[in-house]
Coordinates of C-alpha atoms and ligand atoms in Angstrom, one line a residue:
Chain Z
M28 CA 55.1 98.5 116.0
T29 CA 54.9 94.7 115.3
T30 CA 58.1 92.8 116.3
V31 CA 60.3 90.1 114.8
Q32 CA 58.7 86.6 115.1
A33 CA 61.6 84.6 114.6
T34 CA 61.1 82.2 111.2
R35 CA 61.4 79.1 113.3
A36 CA 58.8 77.4 115.5
P37 CA 58.4 79.7 118.7
A38 CA 59.1 76.2 120.7
A39 CA 62.7 76.5 119.5
R40 CA 63.8 79.4 121.4
P41 CA 63.7 79.0 125.1
P42 CA 61.9 81.3 127.7
I43 CA 64.1 84.2 128.8
S44 CA 63.4 85.2 132.3
P45 CA 65.9 88.1 132.9
P46 CA 67.2 87.8 136.3
S47 CA 66.4 90.6 139.3
L48 CA 69.6 92.9 139.9
L49 CA 70.3 90.3 142.9
R50 CA 69.8 87.3 141.3
A51 CA 72.3 88.5 138.7
S52 CA 74.6 90.1 140.8
S53 CA 75.2 86.6 143.0
T54 CA 75.4 85.0 139.4
I55 CA 78.6 87.3 139.5
V56 CA 79.7 86.8 142.8
W57 CA 79.8 82.8 142.2
R58 CA 81.6 83.6 139.0
N59 CA 84.0 86.0 140.5
L60 CA 84.6 83.5 143.7
L61 CA 85.4 80.8 141.6
H62 CA 88.4 82.7 140.1
I63 CA 89.7 82.8 143.5
R64 CA 89.2 78.9 143.8
R65 CA 91.1 78.4 140.8
M66 CA 93.9 81.0 141.1
P67 CA 94.1 81.2 145.0
E68 CA 96.8 83.2 144.6
M69 CA 94.8 86.0 144.1
L70 CA 94.4 85.8 147.8
L71 CA 98.3 86.5 148.3
D72 CA 97.7 89.9 148.7
V73 CA 95.3 89.8 151.9
T74 CA 96.5 86.6 153.5
V75 CA 100.5 85.8 152.6
Q76 CA 101.2 89.5 152.6
S77 CA 99.5 90.5 155.9
V78 CA 100.9 87.9 157.7
M79 CA 104.0 89.0 156.4
F80 CA 103.0 92.7 157.6
V81 CA 102.3 91.4 161.2
L82 CA 105.0 89.4 161.8
L83 CA 107.6 92.2 160.4
F84 CA 105.9 94.6 162.3
A85 CA 105.3 92.4 165.5
Y86 CA 108.9 91.2 165.6
V87 CA 110.9 93.2 163.5
F88 CA 109.9 97.0 164.2
G89 CA 108.0 96.1 167.1
G90 CA 110.3 96.2 169.9
A91 CA 111.6 99.7 168.5
I92 CA 107.8 101.1 168.7
V93 CA 106.5 102.2 172.0
V94 CA 102.9 102.3 172.5
P95 CA 102.1 103.9 176.1
G96 CA 99.7 101.8 177.6
A97 CA 99.4 98.9 175.2
D98 CA 101.1 95.5 174.2
Y99 CA 102.3 96.3 170.8
K100 CA 100.9 93.3 168.8
E101 CA 97.6 93.9 170.3
F102 CA 98.1 97.7 169.1
L103 CA 99.1 96.5 165.6
L104 CA 96.4 94.1 164.6
P105 CA 93.2 96.5 164.6
G106 CA 95.8 98.7 162.2
I107 CA 96.6 95.8 159.8
M108 CA 93.0 94.6 159.5
V109 CA 92.0 98.0 158.2
Q110 CA 94.9 98.2 156.1
T111 CA 93.7 94.9 154.5
M112 CA 90.4 96.7 154.2
V113 CA 91.1 99.6 152.5
F114 CA 93.0 97.2 149.9
S115 CA 89.3 96.5 149.1
S116 CA 89.3 98.9 146.5
A117 CA 92.5 98.3 145.1
I118 CA 90.9 94.6 144.2
V119 CA 87.7 96.0 142.9
A120 CA 89.4 98.1 140.8
M121 CA 92.1 95.7 139.2
G122 CA 89.2 93.3 138.7
L123 CA 86.9 95.7 136.6
T124 CA 89.6 97.1 134.6
S125 CA 90.8 93.5 133.7
D126 CA 86.8 92.6 132.8
L127 CA 86.8 95.4 130.7
Q128 CA 90.0 94.8 129.7
K129 CA 89.0 91.2 128.3
G130 CA 85.8 92.2 126.8
I131 CA 83.6 90.4 129.9
V132 CA 82.1 93.4 130.5
D133 CA 80.7 93.7 126.6
R134 CA 79.5 90.3 127.1
F135 CA 77.7 91.1 130.0
K136 CA 76.4 94.2 128.6
S137 CA 74.8 92.5 125.7
L138 CA 72.4 90.3 127.9
P139 CA 69.3 91.5 129.4
I140 CA 70.4 92.2 132.5
A141 CA 70.9 95.5 134.8
R142 CA 74.2 96.9 134.1
S143 CA 74.9 97.8 137.6
A144 CA 74.8 93.8 138.2
V145 CA 78.6 93.8 137.2
L146 CA 79.5 96.7 140.0
V147 CA 77.4 95.1 142.5
G148 CA 78.6 91.8 142.1
R149 CA 82.6 93.0 141.5
S150 CA 81.7 95.1 145.2
I151 CA 80.5 92.0 146.8
S152 CA 83.2 90.0 145.8
S153 CA 85.8 92.3 146.9
L154 CA 84.1 92.4 150.3
I155 CA 84.4 88.6 150.7
H156 CA 87.6 88.6 149.2
S157 CA 88.9 91.0 152.0
S158 CA 87.0 89.4 154.5
I159 CA 88.7 86.4 154.0
G160 CA 91.9 88.5 154.8
V161 CA 90.5 90.0 157.6
A162 CA 89.9 86.2 159.2
V163 CA 93.4 85.1 158.4
M164 CA 94.8 88.0 160.1
A165 CA 92.5 87.5 163.1
L166 CA 93.7 84.2 163.4
T167 CA 97.2 85.1 163.1
G168 CA 96.6 87.1 165.5
L169 CA 94.7 85.1 168.1
L170 CA 98.1 83.1 167.6
I171 CA 100.4 85.9 168.7
G172 CA 98.4 87.0 171.7
W173 CA 95.7 89.5 170.0
R174 CA 92.5 89.3 171.8
I175 CA 89.0 91.0 171.7
R176 CA 88.8 92.0 175.3
N177 CA 85.7 93.5 175.0
G178 CA 81.7 92.1 175.2
V179 CA 80.6 90.4 172.1
L180 CA 78.6 93.2 170.9
E181 CA 81.5 95.8 170.8
G182 CA 83.6 93.1 169.0
V183 CA 80.8 92.4 166.2
L184 CA 80.4 96.3 165.9
A185 CA 84.1 96.6 165.1
F186 CA 83.7 93.8 162.1
L187 CA 80.7 95.7 160.8
L188 CA 83.0 99.1 160.6
L189 CA 85.8 97.5 158.9
L190 CA 83.1 96.1 156.3
L191 CA 81.4 99.6 156.2
F192 CA 84.4 101.6 155.7
G193 CA 85.6 98.6 153.0
F194 CA 82.5 99.4 151.5
A195 CA 83.0 103.3 151.1
L196 CA 86.5 102.5 149.5
I197 CA 85.2 100.4 146.6
W198 CA 83.3 103.5 145.5
L199 CA 86.9 104.8 144.4
G200 CA 87.9 101.3 143.2
I201 CA 85.1 101.2 140.8
W202 CA 86.0 105.0 139.9
V203 CA 89.6 104.4 139.2
G204 CA 88.9 100.9 137.3
S205 CA 86.4 102.6 135.3
M206 CA 89.0 105.4 134.2
M207 CA 91.9 103.4 133.7
R208 CA 92.8 101.0 130.7
T209 CA 95.2 98.6 131.8
V210 CA 95.4 96.3 135.2
E211 CA 99.0 97.3 135.6
A212 CA 98.1 101.3 135.3
V213 CA 95.5 100.5 138.1
Q214 CA 97.9 98.4 140.1
G215 CA 100.4 101.2 140.0
F216 CA 97.8 104.3 140.9
M217 CA 96.2 102.1 144.0
F218 CA 99.1 100.9 145.5
T219 CA 100.6 104.8 145.1
V220 CA 97.6 105.7 146.8
M221 CA 96.9 103.0 149.4
F222 CA 100.8 102.9 150.8
P223 CA 100.6 106.7 152.3
L224 CA 97.0 106.4 153.1
T225 CA 97.6 103.5 155.5
F226 CA 100.9 104.4 156.5
V227 CA 100.4 108.2 157.7
A228 CA 97.9 107.0 160.3
N229 CA 97.9 105.5 163.5
T230 CA 97.8 102.0 162.0
F231 CA 101.6 101.1 162.8
A232 CA 102.7 103.8 165.3
P233 CA 101.2 106.0 167.6
P234 CA 100.9 109.6 165.6
E235 CA 102.3 110.9 168.4
S236 CA 105.5 110.5 167.6
M237 CA 105.2 112.0 164.3
P238 CA 106.1 115.6 163.1
S239 CA 103.6 117.9 163.8
W240 CA 102.4 118.6 160.4
L241 CA 101.9 115.0 159.7
R242 CA 100.6 114.1 163.1
A243 CA 97.6 116.5 161.9
I244 CA 97.1 114.5 158.7
A245 CA 97.4 110.9 160.0
E246 CA 95.1 112.0 163.0
W247 CA 92.5 113.3 160.3
N248 CA 92.9 110.2 157.9
P249 CA 89.7 108.1 158.0
V250 CA 92.2 105.3 158.2
S251 CA 93.3 106.1 161.9
A252 CA 89.5 107.1 163.0
V253 CA 88.5 103.1 161.8
T254 CA 91.8 101.8 163.5
Q255 CA 91.2 103.6 166.5
A256 CA 87.6 102.5 166.8
C257 CA 88.4 98.9 166.4
R258 CA 91.3 99.2 169.3
E259 CA 88.5 100.9 171.7
L260 CA 85.9 98.2 170.6
W261 CA 88.3 95.2 170.8
G262 CA 89.5 96.7 174.1
N263 CA 93.3 96.8 172.4
G264 CA 94.9 99.7 173.2
P265 CA 94.6 103.3 175.3
V266 CA 91.7 106.1 174.1
A267 CA 93.3 108.6 172.2
P268 CA 95.2 111.4 174.1
P269 CA 93.4 114.5 175.1
E270 CA 95.7 116.6 172.9
A271 CA 94.7 114.0 169.8
A272 CA 92.5 115.9 167.1
W273 CA 88.7 115.3 167.9
P274 CA 87.9 112.5 165.1
L275 CA 90.2 110.3 167.7
Q276 CA 88.3 111.4 170.2
N277 CA 84.8 110.1 168.8
P278 CA 86.1 107.2 166.8
V279 CA 83.0 105.1 166.1
L280 CA 80.8 108.2 164.9
V281 CA 83.7 109.5 163.1
S282 CA 84.2 106.2 161.2
I283 CA 80.6 106.0 160.2
G284 CA 80.4 109.7 159.2
W285 CA 83.6 108.9 156.9
S286 CA 81.9 106.1 155.5
I287 CA 78.9 108.3 154.7
V288 CA 81.2 110.8 153.3
L289 CA 83.8 108.9 151.4
T290 CA 80.5 107.0 149.6
A291 CA 78.7 110.0 148.7
I292 CA 82.0 111.9 146.8
F293 CA 83.0 108.6 145.0
A294 CA 79.8 106.8 144.7
P295 CA 78.6 109.3 142.2
L296 CA 82.0 109.8 140.4
A297 CA 82.0 106.1 140.1
V298 CA 78.9 105.5 138.3
S299 CA 79.2 108.2 135.9
A300 CA 82.6 107.1 134.9
F301 CA 81.4 103.7 134.2
R302 CA 78.4 104.8 132.4
R303 CA 80.5 106.8 130.4
R304 CA 82.8 104.2 129.7
S305 CA 80.0 101.9 129.0
R306 CA 78.9 104.5 126.2
D307 CA 81.8 103.8 124.1
Chain U
M25 CA 55.8 90.5 103.1
N26 CA 55.8 93.4 105.2
A27 CA 57.6 91.8 107.7
T28 CA 59.4 94.1 110.3
P29 CA 63.3 93.9 109.3
A30 CA 65.2 92.1 111.5
V31 CA 67.7 95.1 111.8
E32 CA 67.7 98.6 110.7
A33 CA 70.1 101.4 110.6
I34 CA 68.9 104.8 109.9
D35 CA 71.7 107.4 109.3
L36 CA 73.9 106.3 112.5
V37 CA 76.6 108.5 113.4
K38 CA 79.3 107.9 116.2
H39 CA 81.9 110.4 117.3
F40 CA 85.0 109.6 119.4
G41 CA 86.6 113.3 119.5
E42 CA 87.4 114.2 116.7
T43 CA 87.1 110.8 115.0
R44 CA 84.0 110.2 112.8
A45 CA 84.0 106.5 113.0
V46 CA 80.6 106.2 111.7
D47 CA 79.4 109.0 109.5
G48 CA 76.0 108.3 108.5
V49 CA 75.5 104.7 107.8
S50 CA 71.9 103.7 106.6
F51 CA 71.0 99.8 105.8
V52 CA 67.8 97.2 106.7
V53 CA 68.4 93.4 106.9
P54 CA 65.1 91.5 106.4
Q55 CA 64.4 88.5 108.7
G56 CA 66.1 85.7 107.7
S57 CA 69.0 87.3 105.3
V58 CA 72.4 87.8 105.8
L59 CA 74.2 91.3 105.4
G60 CA 77.8 91.5 105.0
L61 CA 79.5 94.5 106.4
L62 CA 82.7 94.7 104.5
G63 CA 85.8 97.1 105.1
P64 CA 89.3 97.7 105.9
N65 CA 90.7 98.2 109.5
G66 CA 89.2 101.3 110.9
A67 CA 86.4 101.3 108.6
G68 CA 83.6 101.5 111.4
K69 CA 82.3 97.9 111.3
T70 CA 83.0 97.4 115.1
T71 CA 81.7 100.7 115.8
L72 CA 78.3 100.1 114.1
V73 CA 77.9 96.8 115.7
R74 CA 78.4 98.2 119.0
M75 CA 75.9 100.7 118.4
L76 CA 73.2 98.1 116.9
T77 CA 74.0 95.7 119.7
T78 CA 73.4 98.5 122.7
L79 CA 77.1 98.1 124.0
S80 CA 77.8 102.0 122.7
V81 CA 75.3 104.7 122.5
P82 CA 75.2 106.5 119.0
T83 CA 76.0 109.9 118.6
S84 CA 72.7 110.3 116.5
G85 CA 70.6 108.3 114.1
T86 CA 68.4 105.3 114.8
G87 CA 68.8 101.8 115.2
R88 CA 66.4 98.9 115.4
V89 CA 66.7 95.4 115.8
A90 CA 63.7 93.4 116.0
G91 CA 61.7 96.3 115.6
F92 CA 63.1 97.4 118.9
D93 CA 64.9 100.9 119.3
V94 CA 68.4 100.4 120.6
V95 CA 68.2 103.4 122.6
A96 CA 65.1 103.7 124.1
Q97 CA 64.1 99.5 124.7
P98 CA 68.0 98.0 125.2
T99 CA 66.5 95.1 127.4
E100 CA 64.1 94.3 124.3
V101 CA 67.0 94.6 122.0
R102 CA 69.4 92.3 123.9
R103 CA 66.6 89.7 124.6
S104 CA 66.3 89.3 120.6
L105 CA 70.2 89.4 119.6
G106 CA 73.6 87.1 120.1
L107 CA 76.7 88.6 119.8
T108 CA 80.0 87.4 119.0
G109 CA 82.5 90.5 119.1
Q110 CA 85.7 91.0 117.7
A111 CA 87.2 90.0 120.6
A112 CA 86.5 86.9 122.3
T113 CA 84.5 87.6 125.5
V114 CA 84.8 84.2 127.1
D115 CA 85.8 84.2 130.7
E116 CA 89.2 82.2 130.8
I117 CA 89.2 81.2 134.0
L118 CA 86.1 79.2 133.7
T119 CA 85.7 76.2 132.1
G120 CA 83.9 75.6 128.6
R121 CA 80.9 74.2 130.3
E122 CA 80.9 76.7 133.3
N123 CA 80.8 80.0 130.5
L124 CA 77.4 78.5 129.3
K125 CA 76.0 78.1 132.8
L126 CA 77.3 81.6 133.2
I127 CA 75.6 83.3 130.6
G128 CA 72.7 81.0 130.8
S129 CA 71.8 82.0 134.8
L130 CA 72.0 85.5 133.4
Y131 CA 69.5 85.1 130.7
G132 CA 67.3 83.5 133.3
L133 CA 67.4 80.4 131.1
P134 CA 65.9 77.1 132.7
K135 CA 68.8 75.1 134.3
K136 CA 67.4 71.9 132.1
Y137 CA 67.7 74.0 128.8
V138 CA 71.2 75.1 129.5
R139 CA 72.3 71.7 130.0
E140 CA 71.0 70.2 127.3
A141 CA 71.8 73.2 124.6
T142 CA 75.1 73.2 126.4
E143 CA 76.1 69.4 125.1
R144 CA 74.1 70.3 121.7
L145 CA 76.5 73.3 121.4
F146 CA 79.7 71.7 122.2
A147 CA 79.0 68.5 120.0
R148 CA 77.9 71.3 117.2
F149 CA 81.1 73.2 117.8
D150 CA 83.6 70.0 118.6
L151 CA 84.2 71.1 121.9
T152 CA 83.0 68.5 124.1
D153 CA 86.3 67.2 124.7
A154 CA 87.4 70.3 126.5
A155 CA 84.0 71.4 128.2
D156 CA 85.7 70.7 131.5
R157 CA 88.8 72.6 130.9
M158 CA 89.8 76.3 131.3
A159 CA 88.9 78.5 128.6
K160 CA 92.5 79.5 129.1
T161 CA 93.8 76.5 127.6
Y162 CA 92.0 76.9 124.8
S163 CA 93.3 77.7 121.5
G164 CA 92.4 80.7 119.5
G165 CA 90.0 79.0 117.3
M166 CA 88.2 77.1 119.9
R167 CA 87.8 80.3 122.1
R168 CA 86.2 81.6 118.7
R169 CA 84.1 78.7 118.8
L170 CA 83.1 78.9 122.4
D171 CA 82.4 82.3 122.1
L172 CA 80.0 81.4 119.2
A173 CA 78.4 79.0 121.4
V174 CA 77.7 81.3 124.0
S175 CA 76.2 83.6 121.6
L176 CA 74.0 81.0 120.6
L177 CA 72.8 79.5 124.0
A178 CA 69.4 81.8 124.2
A179 CA 69.0 81.0 120.4
P180 CA 68.8 84.4 119.0
P181 CA 66.7 85.1 115.9
I182 CA 69.2 87.4 115.3
L183 CA 73.0 87.0 115.2
F184 CA 76.0 89.5 115.0
L185 CA 79.3 88.4 114.4
D186 CA 82.0 90.7 114.2
E187 CA 84.8 89.6 112.1
P188 CA 84.0 85.9 113.2
T189 CA 86.6 84.0 111.1
T190 CA 89.4 86.5 111.5
G191 CA 92.4 84.6 113.0
L192 CA 91.2 81.0 112.4
D193 CA 92.9 78.6 110.0
P194 CA 91.3 77.6 106.6
Q195 CA 89.8 74.8 107.8
S196 CA 88.2 76.2 110.9
R197 CA 87.1 78.9 108.5
S198 CA 85.1 76.6 106.2
G199 CA 83.7 74.8 109.2
L200 CA 82.4 78.2 110.7
W201 CA 80.8 79.0 107.7
A202 CA 78.9 75.8 107.2
V203 CA 77.8 76.2 111.0
L204 CA 76.7 79.4 110.2
R205 CA 74.7 78.6 106.8
E206 CA 72.8 76.2 109.2
L207 CA 71.8 78.7 111.2
V208 CA 70.2 80.8 108.1
S209 CA 68.5 77.6 107.1
E210 CA 67.2 77.2 110.2
G211 CA 65.8 81.3 109.8
T212 CA 68.5 82.8 111.5
T213 CA 69.3 86.6 111.0
L214 CA 73.2 87.3 110.5
V215 CA 74.9 90.5 110.4
L216 CA 78.5 90.2 110.1
T217 CA 81.5 91.9 109.7
T218 CA 84.7 90.8 107.5
Q219 CA 87.5 92.2 106.0
Y220 CA 87.8 89.1 104.0
L221 CA 86.0 89.7 100.9
E222 CA 85.7 86.2 100.0
E223 CA 83.7 85.3 103.4
A224 CA 81.0 88.1 102.5
D225 CA 80.9 86.8 98.9
Q226 CA 80.1 82.9 100.3
L227 CA 77.8 83.7 103.0
A228 CA 76.1 87.5 102.5
D229 CA 72.9 87.9 100.5
E230 CA 73.6 91.7 100.6
I231 CA 77.0 93.5 101.1
V232 CA 77.3 96.7 102.4
V233 CA 80.9 98.4 101.5
V234 CA 81.9 100.7 104.5
D235 CA 84.8 102.9 104.2
K236 CA 85.7 105.7 106.7
G237 CA 82.8 105.6 108.3
R238 CA 80.5 105.8 105.2
V239 CA 78.7 103.4 102.8
I240 CA 80.8 103.5 99.4
A241 CA 78.6 100.7 97.9
A242 CA 75.9 98.3 98.7
G243 CA 74.0 95.4 96.9
T244 CA 74.1 92.0 96.4
P245 CA 78.0 90.1 95.7
T246 CA 76.7 90.0 91.9
Q247 CA 75.5 93.5 91.8
L248 CA 79.1 94.8 93.2
K249 CA 80.7 92.3 90.8
D250 CA 79.2 93.9 88.0
R251 CA 80.2 97.4 88.9
A252 CA 83.6 96.4 88.7
G253 CA 83.3 95.2 85.3
R254 CA 82.2 92.9 83.1
A255 CA 82.8 89.1 83.3
S256 CA 85.2 87.4 80.7
V257 CA 85.6 84.0 79.2
V258 CA 88.4 82.2 79.7
V259 CA 89.7 79.6 77.5
T260 CA 92.7 76.7 78.0
L261 CA 93.9 75.3 75.3
T262 CA 95.4 72.0 75.4
H263 CA 98.5 72.7 72.9
A264 CA 100.2 76.1 72.6
A265 CA 100.5 75.3 69.0
D266 CA 96.8 76.0 68.6
V267 CA 96.9 79.7 69.9
D268 CA 96.7 81.7 66.8
E269 CA 94.2 79.4 65.1
A270 CA 92.1 79.8 68.5
A271 CA 92.4 83.5 68.4
E272 CA 91.4 83.8 65.1
L273 CA 88.3 81.9 65.7
M274 CA 87.4 83.9 69.3
R275 CA 87.4 86.9 67.3
S276 CA 85.3 86.1 64.9
C277 CA 82.5 85.6 67.5
C278 CA 83.8 88.2 70.6
Q279 CA 85.5 91.5 71.2
E280 CA 88.7 92.2 73.2
V281 CA 90.2 88.7 72.7
H282 CA 93.4 88.8 74.6
V283 CA 96.2 86.1 74.2
E284 CA 98.4 85.8 77.4
R285 CA 101.8 85.5 75.9
G286 CA 103.5 82.1 77.0
S287 CA 100.6 80.5 77.8
R288 CA 97.5 78.7 76.3
R289 CA 95.1 80.7 77.9
L290 CA 93.0 83.1 75.8
T291 CA 90.5 85.7 77.4
A292 CA 87.4 87.4 75.8
Q293 CA 84.8 90.0 76.8
A294 CA 81.6 88.5 77.6
G295 CA 77.9 89.3 78.7
G296 CA 77.3 86.2 80.0
L297 CA 76.4 82.9 79.9
G298 CA 75.6 83.1 76.4
D299 CA 78.3 84.3 75.3
M300 CA 80.1 81.4 77.0
T301 CA 77.9 78.6 75.4
R302 CA 78.4 80.2 72.1
I303 CA 82.3 80.2 72.3
A304 CA 81.9 77.0 73.3
A305 CA 80.0 75.7 70.3
V306 CA 82.5 77.4 68.0
F307 CA 85.3 75.3 69.7
E308 CA 83.4 72.1 69.3
T309 CA 82.9 72.7 65.4
S310 CA 86.5 73.4 64.9
G311 CA 87.7 70.0 67.0
I312 CA 90.4 72.4 68.6
A313 CA 91.3 70.3 72.2
L314 CA 90.6 72.7 75.3
D315 CA 92.0 71.7 78.9
D316 CA 89.1 74.4 79.9
L317 CA 86.6 77.2 79.6
G318 CA 84.8 79.2 81.8
L319 CA 83.2 82.2 83.1
A320 CA 85.3 84.9 85.1
R321 CA 83.8 87.1 87.3
P322 CA 85.6 90.3 89.1
S323 CA 86.3 89.2 92.5
L324 CA 85.4 91.3 95.1
D325 CA 89.4 92.1 95.5
D326 CA 88.7 93.5 92.2
V327 CA 85.5 95.8 93.7
F328 CA 87.1 96.8 96.3
L329 CA 90.1 98.3 94.5
H330 CA 87.5 99.8 91.8
L331 CA 85.6 101.4 94.7
T332 CA 88.2 102.8 97.2
G333 CA 91.2 103.1 94.7
H334 CA 93.2 100.8 97.0
R335 CA 93.1 97.0 97.9
A336 CA 91.4 96.1 100.9
E337 CA 94.6 94.4 102.1
D338 CA 96.6 97.5 101.5
A339 CA 94.8 99.2 104.9
S340 CA 94.7 96.1 106.6
T341 CA 96.9 93.6 108.5
P342 CA 94.2 91.2 109.8
T343 CA 94.0 92.2 113.8
N344 CA 94.6 89.1 115.3
E345 CA 91.6 88.2 118.1
G346 CA 92.1 88.7 121.4
V347 CA 93.5 92.4 120.8
V348 CA 92.0 95.0 122.3
P349 CA 90.8 98.0 120.0
Ligands
ATP424 N1 86.4 103.9 122.1 C1 86.7 104.6 120.6 N2 87.6 105.6 121.3 C2 88.1 106.3 120.4 N3 88.0 106.3 119.0 C3 87.6 104.7 118.4 C4 87.3 103.9 119.7 N4 86.3 103.0 118.8 C5 86.8 103.1 117.6 N5 87.5 104.3 117.2 C6 87.8 104.6 116.3 O1 87.1 104.6 115.3 C7 87.0 104.5 114.0 C8 86.5 103.0 113.6 O2 86.9 101.8 114.6 P1 86.2 100.6 114.3 O3 86.9 99.4 115.2 O4 85.0 100.6 114.1 O5 87.3 100.0 112.8 P2 86.5 98.5 112.1 O6 85.9 98.7 111.1 O7 86.1 97.6 113.3 O8 88.7 98.2 112.2 P3 89.0 96.6 112.2 O9 88.6 95.9 111.1 O10 90.3 96.9 112.5 O11 88.2 95.9 113.4 C9 89.0 104.0 114.1 O12 89.5 105.3 113.5 C10 89.1 103.5 115.8 O13 90.1 104.0 115.9
MG425 MG1 86.6 96.1 113.8

């Protein structure tokens, strides 16, 4: 079949060369980061809020929480960093829903680019967003006495684990963001999930002091494995007591395992929900 | 000429659960022409446009844009079209200029071209002064114009516009009409949806009237008007005292002469311009002074009433732009 030759001179049409997935995604990342630059208050959730958490827990509850064999502030920092990373899933979900709601995704969909560029771009900018939070946490920690006490390699590995875990949870965010219709709904839902997920864990207090059923949940919580891994890699706390559940005995491997499992569960759900949303 | 049609809809259907949003719609838009999709709220206009622009997958049927199938060849379709959706899809946090930069980069257009085209489009849409302001500070009309500028960046040969003037004041509306006519004169094919009968009349070569997901009439504006009844000649006298004499005179040459009580206006059924010139000649020789003499065609409002049994406005308070369906 012949195709339409525009009636006007072909020279009037500029050359369209659809960008690769990578280029399209990085353009979308540029756009999302521009949003953060224009509205720095978007970072409040991972900066001021997290600093507040550090200060509250370190100075208000810290005295009341006893961690055998560790300084509480040292113990706390890895937990709060993991919490910050977990919040990337809420950030990606809210960003995606907002773009869907405002029709920006429709605009992107009408362009000759891979549709996944929207998701890839969102994911990367959310990871950057949370990483800014983790960096702020690290600086705050350094000010109040937190230190990386082991080698550089272990130190870097812990940060990579944080990123990997954040990446896995981003799929949860994309899934939720594709299914919900308003940013408010996403926010309500995600925070209802995020708070128990990050508190029923070893993030702020050792699980040993919890009732046994809650302790079991806390010890199997993926958040605990990642936190424990960071603590051990940074030298910020004791290894798990011998009676702790096995995820805490092998935290680094288990963190990697959890990240793979969560990705395997949520990535297909997320992609199919986004596809379904994209068909209407 | 046997050129490929710019747009073809062949028995397109889209169901949302039980809702038959589009229920078997077909039409053909030749290259360089303007199709008006006319219908009240919920008629299925947006759903049709979304299917033809690859945003939504048809339940059944075929859509072709520039000869490419919307389901099988979406990328080629997207390269050929520009779309201005019902809700403005500009990024509010970016400036006007950044919005064009973003889209230009996603089309993979040369940077230099994007810069020049941006200046050109902003001048055309009267946005030059606002180019470096965040789009959230724009008025509704400015956002619409920015949205249109974005759609035109890659100079698409086929442009879809979903209720382009809803929410605009009359001046911005006629400004936009002028721009659209200019695009058509350059060879662009337009598919536009509207609830404004006047808009379809003003711009479209062909009108497809949809209601409840089905085509209820199609034709040129003139053909549609003819279907709603014949034209009439309207005579306005200078002096009310001449009414009886004028009525007598018109009855001698026309049918169905009506005198509007208490006014100086008389109407008579007319087959066309011939009747009008005949009446003009009769009054000329009689010496009765006239203020006005003209041919009145039924408006598209009348057409709509005739076709659907309800007025277009009955079913609709025009939606504001920016409202998400
Ligand atoms: N995503 C969707 N899910 C469910 N129903 C939908 C969806 N989109 C549209 N509909 C329904 O399909 C029908 C047609 O809607 P559509 O938006 O195409 O009408 P329209 O002619 O564009 O109306 P308007 O003039 O108000 O823009 C309506 O009944 C609408 O409620
Ligand atoms: Mg609509």
